[in-house]
Amino acid sequence: MKIGTLGAGTVAQAIARHAVAHGHQVVLSNSRGPASLTGLADELGPLAHAGTPQEAAAAELVLLAVGWPQVLDATAGLPHFGGRVVIDATNQFAAPPPHPEIADLGELTGSEYVASLLPGARVVKAFNTLYAPYIAADPRHGAGRQVLFLAGDDADAKRTVADLTAGFGFAPVDLGSLREGGRLMQLGGPLSALHALKQD
């Protein structure tokens, strides 16, 4: 699979490392341009490439992993997604820790809002409940596999993300729709920052 990243911070890098280790191609992008990512791409190996956000957004599967204040800029000007899958790994921090503020989206969950910015995308919420070091680590542990919560409104899209991440070694757990599952996973929800292992 060809995976594009919108954002190339610690979360995107962690997922990219899993992807290339399992034979997937990765196109990394950020707001500073491909030249700023050539060193990272070289480090990740021949399956990784630096590109523009438009090139990353054209991949079979796209990862959105930027800070919440950057979501609007990161999603602006992208082409219609035509039914392709987007993993939303964002959290709606209007201000980050140590003095966090949660963005007020009214009745919308964070991923419903993100989906409204990505015409034609099948959005799956995933990875946002885990701190980056836990994403980067081997998800297989002696006591079981790292649980990866996910939510979305399209069953096939969720299956695609579940199959991909299970291949990485995670234990995907489907929580339902972007509304119900997203509320459990997003900031303030009971599963935010919950790290759990599934016994095998």
PDB file of C-alpha atoms in Angstrom:
ATOM      1  CA  MET A   1       0.000   0.000   0.000  1.00  0.00           C
ATOM      2  CA  LYS A   2       1.077   3.580  -0.593  1.00  0.00           C
ATOM      3  CA  ILE A   3       0.526   5.743   2.484  1.00  0.00           C
ATOM      4  CA  GLY A   4       0.767   9.535   2.553  1.00  0.00           C
ATOM      5  CA  THR A   5       1.263  11.619   5.668  1.00  0.00           C
ATOM      6  CA  LEU A   6      -0.035  15.129   6.187  1.00  0.00           C
ATOM      7  CA  GLY A   7       2.361  16.136   8.922  1.00  0.00           C
ATOM      8  CA  ALA A   8       5.697  14.528   9.731  1.00  0.00           C
ATOM      9  CA  GLY A   9       6.018  14.909  13.489  1.00  0.00           C
ATOM     10  CA  THR A  10       6.531  12.190  16.077  1.00  0.00           C
ATOM     11  CA  VAL A  11       3.202  10.411  15.485  1.00  0.00           C
ATOM     12  CA  ALA A  12       3.530  10.421  11.696  1.00  0.00           C
ATOM     13  CA  GLN A  13       7.138   9.233  11.941  1.00  0.00           C
ATOM     14  CA  ALA A  14       6.178   6.403  14.286  1.00  0.00           C
ATOM     15  CA  ILE A  15       3.472   5.155  11.938  1.00  0.00           C
ATOM     16  CA  ALA A  16       5.728   5.614   8.910  1.00  0.00           C
ATOM     17  CA  ARG A  17       8.385   3.418  10.536  1.00  0.00           C
ATOM     18  CA  HIS A  18       5.868   0.640  11.074  1.00  0.00           C
ATOM     19  CA  ALA A  19       4.660   1.039   7.499  1.00  0.00           C
ATOM     20  CA  VAL A  20       8.053   0.781   5.796  1.00  0.00           C
ATOM     21  CA  ALA A  21       9.066  -2.078   8.102  1.00  0.00           C
ATOM     22  CA  HIS A  22       6.100  -4.000   6.729  1.00  0.00           C
ATOM     23  CA  GLY A  23       6.784  -3.233   3.078  1.00  0.00           C
ATOM     24  CA  HIS A  24       4.509  -0.252   2.478  1.00  0.00           C
ATOM     25  CA  GLN A  25       5.538   2.861   0.581  1.00  0.00           C
ATOM     26  CA  VAL A  26       5.301   6.169   2.446  1.00  0.00           C
ATOM     27  CA  VAL A  27       5.106   9.734   1.101  1.00  0.00           C
ATOM     28  CA  LEU A  28       5.917  12.207   3.877  1.00  0.00           C
ATOM     29  CA  SER A  29       4.755  15.811   3.738  1.00  0.00           C
ATOM     30  CA  ASN A  30       4.636  18.846   5.971  1.00  0.00           C
ATOM     31  CA  SER A  31       4.088  22.591   5.760  1.00  0.00           C
ATOM     32  CA  ARG A  32       7.781  23.347   5.212  1.00  0.00           C
ATOM     33  CA  GLY A  33       8.190  21.449   1.950  1.00  0.00           C
ATOM     34  CA  PRO A  34       9.867  18.240   0.764  1.00  0.00           C
ATOM     35  CA  ALA A  35      13.405  19.564   1.188  1.00  0.00           C
ATOM     36  CA  SER A  36      12.908  19.643   4.960  1.00  0.00           C
ATOM     37  CA  LEU A  37      12.084  15.918   4.961  1.00  0.00           C
ATOM     38  CA  THR A  38      14.777  14.412   2.747  1.00  0.00           C
ATOM     39  CA  GLY A  39      16.926  13.472   5.748  1.00  0.00           C
ATOM     40  CA  LEU A  40      14.015  11.695   7.416  1.00  0.00           C
ATOM     41  CA  ALA A  41      13.087   9.930   4.185  1.00  0.00           C
ATOM     42  CA  ASP A  42      16.671   8.774   3.740  1.00  0.00           C
ATOM     43  CA  GLU A  43      16.704   7.479   7.307  1.00  0.00           C
ATOM     44  CA  LEU A  44      13.494   5.517   6.751  1.00  0.00           C
ATOM     45  CA  GLY A  45      14.917   3.858   3.665  1.00  0.00           C
ATOM     46  CA  PRO A  46      14.029   3.355   0.006  1.00  0.00           C
ATOM     47  CA  LEU A  47      10.305   2.886   0.621  1.00  0.00           C
ATOM     48  CA  ALA A  48       9.990   6.425   2.023  1.00  0.00           C
ATOM     49  CA  HIS A  49       9.890   9.616  -0.024  1.00  0.00           C
ATOM     50  CA  ALA A  50       9.409  13.303   0.725  1.00  0.00           C
ATOM     51  CA  GLY A  51       6.620  15.029  -1.178  1.00  0.00           C
ATOM     52  CA  THR A  52       4.136  17.858  -1.179  1.00  0.00           C
ATOM     53  CA  PRO A  53       0.861  17.629   0.747  1.00  0.00           C
ATOM     54  CA  GLN A  54      -0.924  17.182  -2.590  1.00  0.00           C
ATOM     55  CA  GLU A  55       1.309  14.209  -3.429  1.00  0.00           C
ATOM     56  CA  ALA A  56       0.791  12.695   0.016  1.00  0.00           C
ATOM     57  CA  ALA A  57      -2.973  13.227  -0.229  1.00  0.00           C
ATOM     58  CA  ALA A  58      -3.035  11.280  -3.505  1.00  0.00           C
ATOM     59  CA  ALA A  59      -1.862   8.070  -1.799  1.00  0.00           C
ATOM     60  CA  GLU A  60      -4.140   5.064  -1.339  1.00  0.00           C
ATOM     61  CA  LEU A  61      -4.370   5.803   2.375  1.00  0.00           C
ATOM     62  CA  VAL A  62      -3.632   9.157   4.020  1.00  0.00           C
ATOM     63  CA  LEU A  63      -2.644   9.915   7.611  1.00  0.00           C
ATOM     64  CA  LEU A  64      -3.527  13.303   9.091  1.00  0.00           C
ATOM     65  CA  ALA A  65      -1.193  13.868  12.039  1.00  0.00           C
ATOM     66  CA  VAL A  66      -0.740  17.563  12.784  1.00  0.00           C
ATOM     67  CA  GLY A  67      -1.422  19.782  15.760  1.00  0.00           C
ATOM     68  CA  TRP A  68      -5.006  20.974  15.984  1.00  0.00           C
ATOM     69  CA  PRO A  69      -4.162  24.616  15.176  1.00  0.00           C
ATOM     70  CA  GLN A  70      -2.618  23.356  11.907  1.00  0.00           C
ATOM     71  CA  VAL A  71      -5.589  21.243  10.774  1.00  0.00           C
ATOM     72  CA  LEU A  72      -7.168  23.949   8.610  1.00  0.00           C
ATOM     73  CA  ASP A  73      -3.914  24.753   6.803  1.00  0.00           C
ATOM     74  CA  ALA A  74      -2.994  21.067   6.410  1.00  0.00           C
ATOM     75  CA  THR A  75      -6.312  20.227   4.770  1.00  0.00           C
ATOM     76  CA  ALA A  76      -6.706  23.364   2.633  1.00  0.00           C
ATOM     77  CA  GLY A  77      -6.445  23.042  -1.123  1.00  0.00           C
ATOM     78  CA  LEU A  78      -6.378  19.251  -1.268  1.00  0.00           C
ATOM     79  CA  PRO A  79      -8.167  17.516  -4.132  1.00  0.00           C
ATOM     80  CA  HIS A  80     -11.367  15.507  -3.692  1.00  0.00           C
ATOM     81  CA  PHE A  81     -10.491  12.217  -2.015  1.00  0.00           C
ATOM     82  CA  GLY A  82     -12.755  10.081  -4.176  1.00  0.00           C
ATOM     83  CA  GLY A  83     -13.552   7.614  -1.416  1.00  0.00           C
ATOM     84  CA  ARG A  84      -9.981   7.046  -0.255  1.00  0.00           C
ATOM     85  CA  VAL A  85      -9.333   6.407   3.435  1.00  0.00           C
ATOM     86  CA  VAL A  86      -7.953   9.081   5.757  1.00  0.00           C
ATOM     87  CA  ILE A  87      -6.759   8.171   9.256  1.00  0.00           C
ATOM     88  CA  ASP A  88      -7.382  11.100  11.574  1.00  0.00           C
ATOM     89  CA  ALA A  89      -4.815  10.983  14.387  1.00  0.00           C
ATOM     90  CA  THR A  90      -5.470  14.530  15.627  1.00  0.00           C
ATOM     91  CA  ASN A  91      -6.642  15.719  19.033  1.00  0.00           C
ATOM     92  CA  GLN A  92      -8.563  18.957  19.402  1.00  0.00           C
ATOM     93  CA  PHE A  93      -6.101  20.805  21.628  1.00  0.00           C
ATOM     94  CA  ALA A  94      -6.789  24.501  21.108  1.00  0.00           C
ATOM     95  CA  ALA A  95      -3.820  24.949  23.440  1.00  0.00           C
ATOM     96  CA  PRO A  96      -1.417  22.107  24.259  1.00  0.00           C
ATOM     97  CA  PRO A  97      -0.275  20.896  27.692  1.00  0.00           C
ATOM     98  CA  PRO A  98       0.847  21.886  30.273  1.00  0.00           C
ATOM     99  CA  HIS A  99      -2.115  24.267  30.139  1.00  0.00           C
ATOM    100  CA  PRO A 100      -4.406  22.395  27.749  1.00  0.00           C
ATOM    101  CA  GLU A 101      -7.565  23.810  26.255  1.00  0.00           C
ATOM    102  CA  ILE A 102     -10.015  21.705  24.257  1.00  0.00           C
ATOM    103  CA  ALA A 103     -11.462  23.322  21.134  1.00  0.00           C
ATOM    104  CA  ASP A 104     -15.220  23.850  21.352  1.00  0.00           C
ATOM    105  CA  LEU A 105     -16.792  22.177  18.316  1.00  0.00           C
ATOM    106  CA  GLY A 106     -20.354  22.244  19.584  1.00  0.00           C
ATOM    107  CA  GLU A 107     -22.101  18.958  18.833  1.00  0.00           C
ATOM    108  CA  LEU A 108     -19.388  17.735  16.463  1.00  0.00           C
ATOM    109  CA  THR A 109     -16.657  15.333  17.449  1.00  0.00           C
ATOM    110  CA  GLY A 110     -13.154  16.226  16.342  1.00  0.00           C
ATOM    111  CA  SER A 111     -13.207  13.677  13.540  1.00  0.00           C
ATOM    112  CA  GLU A 112     -16.615  14.758  12.284  1.00  0.00           C
ATOM    113  CA  TYR A 113     -15.157  18.233  11.970  1.00  0.00           C
ATOM    114  CA  VAL A 114     -12.068  16.872  10.207  1.00  0.00           C
ATOM    115  CA  ALA A 115     -14.279  14.864   7.840  1.00  0.00           C
ATOM    116  CA  SER A 116     -16.120  18.061   6.905  1.00  0.00           C
ATOM    117  CA  LEU A 117     -12.790  19.490   5.685  1.00  0.00           C
ATOM    118  CA  LEU A 118     -11.942  16.490   3.471  1.00  0.00           C
ATOM    119  CA  PRO A 119     -14.524  16.102   0.696  1.00  0.00           C
ATOM    120  CA  GLY A 120     -14.845  12.512  -0.484  1.00  0.00           C
ATOM    121  CA  ALA A 121     -12.682  11.055   2.281  1.00  0.00           C
ATOM    122  CA  ARG A 122     -13.692   8.042   4.334  1.00  0.00           C
ATOM    123  CA  VAL A 123     -12.344   9.153   7.712  1.00  0.00           C
ATOM    124  CA  VAL A 124     -11.274   6.699  10.394  1.00  0.00           C
ATOM    125  CA  LYS A 125     -10.265   7.997  13.823  1.00  0.00           C
ATOM    126  CA  ALA A 126      -7.216   6.109  15.131  1.00  0.00           C
ATOM    127  CA  PHE A 127      -3.924   6.547  17.010  1.00  0.00           C
ATOM    128  CA  ASN A 128      -5.090   9.703  18.812  1.00  0.00           C
ATOM    129  CA  THR A 129      -5.527   7.986  22.192  1.00  0.00           C
ATOM    130  CA  LEU A 130      -1.889   6.827  22.318  1.00  0.00           C
ATOM    131  CA  TYR A 131       1.192   8.876  23.116  1.00  0.00           C
ATOM    132  CA  ALA A 132       3.751   8.767  20.322  1.00  0.00           C
ATOM    133  CA  PRO A 133       6.288   6.572  22.190  1.00  0.00           C
ATOM    134  CA  TYR A 134       3.632   3.861  22.557  1.00  0.00           C
ATOM    135  CA  ILE A 135       2.835   4.070  18.846  1.00  0.00           C
ATOM    136  CA  ALA A 136       6.510   3.878  17.935  1.00  0.00           C
ATOM    137  CA  ALA A 137       7.256   0.889  20.179  1.00  0.00           C
ATOM    138  CA  ASP A 138       6.702  -2.708  19.114  1.00  0.00           C
ATOM    139  CA  PRO A 139       2.978  -3.197  19.793  1.00  0.00           C
ATOM    140  CA  ARG A 140       3.564  -6.853  20.653  1.00  0.00           C
ATOM    141  CA  HIS A 141       4.276  -7.301  24.359  1.00  0.00           C
ATOM    142  CA  GLY A 142       4.708 -10.321  26.578  1.00  0.00           C
ATOM    143  CA  ALA A 143       1.259  -9.785  28.067  1.00  0.00           C
ATOM    144  CA  GLY A 144      -0.464  -9.086  24.742  1.00  0.00           C
ATOM    145  CA  ARG A 145      -0.773  -6.612  21.880  1.00  0.00           C
ATOM    146  CA  GLN A 146      -1.249  -2.860  22.214  1.00  0.00           C
ATOM    147  CA  VAL A 147      -4.937  -2.055  21.742  1.00  0.00           C
ATOM    148  CA  LEU A 148      -5.651   0.465  18.988  1.00  0.00           C
ATOM    149  CA  PHE A 149      -9.086   2.042  19.210  1.00  0.00           C
ATOM    150  CA  LEU A 150     -10.678   3.157  15.960  1.00  0.00           C
ATOM    151  CA  ALA A 151     -13.964   4.679  14.854  1.00  0.00           C
ATOM    152  CA  GLY A 152     -15.562   5.609  11.553  1.00  0.00           C
ATOM    153  CA  ASP A 153     -18.752   5.757   9.548  1.00  0.00           C
ATOM    154  CA  ASP A 154     -17.640   3.380   6.773  1.00  0.00           C
ATOM    155  CA  ALA A 155     -17.218  -0.315   7.603  1.00  0.00           C
ATOM    156  CA  ASP A 156     -14.869  -1.046   4.703  1.00  0.00           C
ATOM    157  CA  ALA A 157     -12.631   1.888   5.602  1.00  0.00           C
ATOM    158  CA  LYS A 158     -12.415   0.674   9.188  1.00  0.00           C
ATOM    159  CA  ARG A 159     -11.581  -2.821   7.952  1.00  0.00           C
ATOM    160  CA  THR A 160      -8.766  -1.395   5.827  1.00  0.00           C
ATOM    161  CA  VAL A 161      -7.280   0.424   8.833  1.00  0.00           C
ATOM    162  CA  ALA A 162      -7.805  -2.581  11.106  1.00  0.00           C
ATOM    163  CA  ASP A 163      -6.068  -4.934   8.671  1.00  0.00           C
ATOM    164  CA  LEU A 164      -3.166  -2.523   8.150  1.00  0.00           C
ATOM    165  CA  THR A 165      -2.565  -1.904  11.850  1.00  0.00           C
ATOM    166  CA  ALA A 166      -3.055  -5.543  12.816  1.00  0.00           C
ATOM    167  CA  GLY A 167      -0.263  -6.226  10.353  1.00  0.00           C
ATOM    168  CA  PHE A 168       1.899  -3.820  12.358  1.00  0.00           C
ATOM    169  CA  GLY A 169       1.107  -5.876  15.488  1.00  0.00           C
ATOM    170  CA  PHE A 170      -1.614  -3.738  17.070  1.00  0.00           C
ATOM    171  CA  ALA A 171      -4.932  -5.144  18.294  1.00  0.00           C
ATOM    172  CA  PRO A 172      -7.596  -2.958  16.606  1.00  0.00           C
ATOM    173  CA  VAL A 173     -10.868  -2.424  18.470  1.00  0.00           C
ATOM    174  CA  ASP A 174     -13.790  -0.940  16.504  1.00  0.00           C
ATOM    175  CA  LEU A 175     -15.819   1.495  18.615  1.00  0.00           C
ATOM    176  CA  GLY A 176     -18.448   2.355  16.021  1.00  0.00           C
ATOM    177  CA  SER A 177     -19.178   5.667  14.324  1.00  0.00           C
ATOM    178  CA  LEU A 178     -17.278   8.949  14.320  1.00  0.00           C
ATOM    179  CA  ARG A 179     -19.997  10.335  16.588  1.00  0.00           C
ATOM    180  CA  GLU A 180     -20.288   7.604  19.226  1.00  0.00           C
ATOM    181  CA  GLY A 181     -16.826   6.075  18.991  1.00  0.00           C
ATOM    182  CA  GLY A 182     -15.163   9.416  18.402  1.00  0.00           C
ATOM    183  CA  ARG A 183     -16.613  10.800  21.629  1.00  0.00           C
ATOM    184  CA  LEU A 184     -15.119   7.900  23.577  1.00  0.00           C
ATOM    185  CA  MET A 185     -11.700   8.451  21.993  1.00  0.00           C
ATOM    186  CA  GLN A 186     -11.333  12.205  21.838  1.00  0.00           C
ATOM    187  CA  LEU A 187      -9.994  14.514  24.523  1.00  0.00           C
ATOM    188  CA  GLY A 188     -12.205  14.324  27.575  1.00  0.00           C
ATOM    189  CA  GLY A 189     -13.518  10.912  26.569  1.00  0.00           C
ATOM    190  CA  PRO A 190     -12.993   7.830  28.755  1.00  0.00           C
ATOM    191  CA  LEU A 191     -10.544   6.193  26.322  1.00  0.00           C
ATOM    192  CA  SER A 192      -8.287   9.198  25.745  1.00  0.00           C
ATOM    193  CA  ALA A 193      -4.730   8.247  26.832  1.00  0.00           C
ATOM    194  CA  LEU A 194      -5.912   4.780  27.882  1.00  0.00           C
ATOM    195  CA  HIS A 195      -3.189   2.245  27.135  1.00  0.00           C
ATOM    196  CA  ALA A 196      -4.411  -1.333  27.142  1.00  0.00           C
ATOM    197  CA  LEU A 197      -3.169  -4.726  26.011  1.00  0.00           C
ATOM    198  CA  LYS A 198      -5.248  -7.450  24.429  1.00  0.00           C
ATOM    199  CA  GLN A 199      -4.346 -10.888  25.646  1.00  0.00           C
ATOM    200  CA  ASP A 200      -3.707 -13.367  22.847  1.00  0.00           C
TER     201      ASP A 200
END
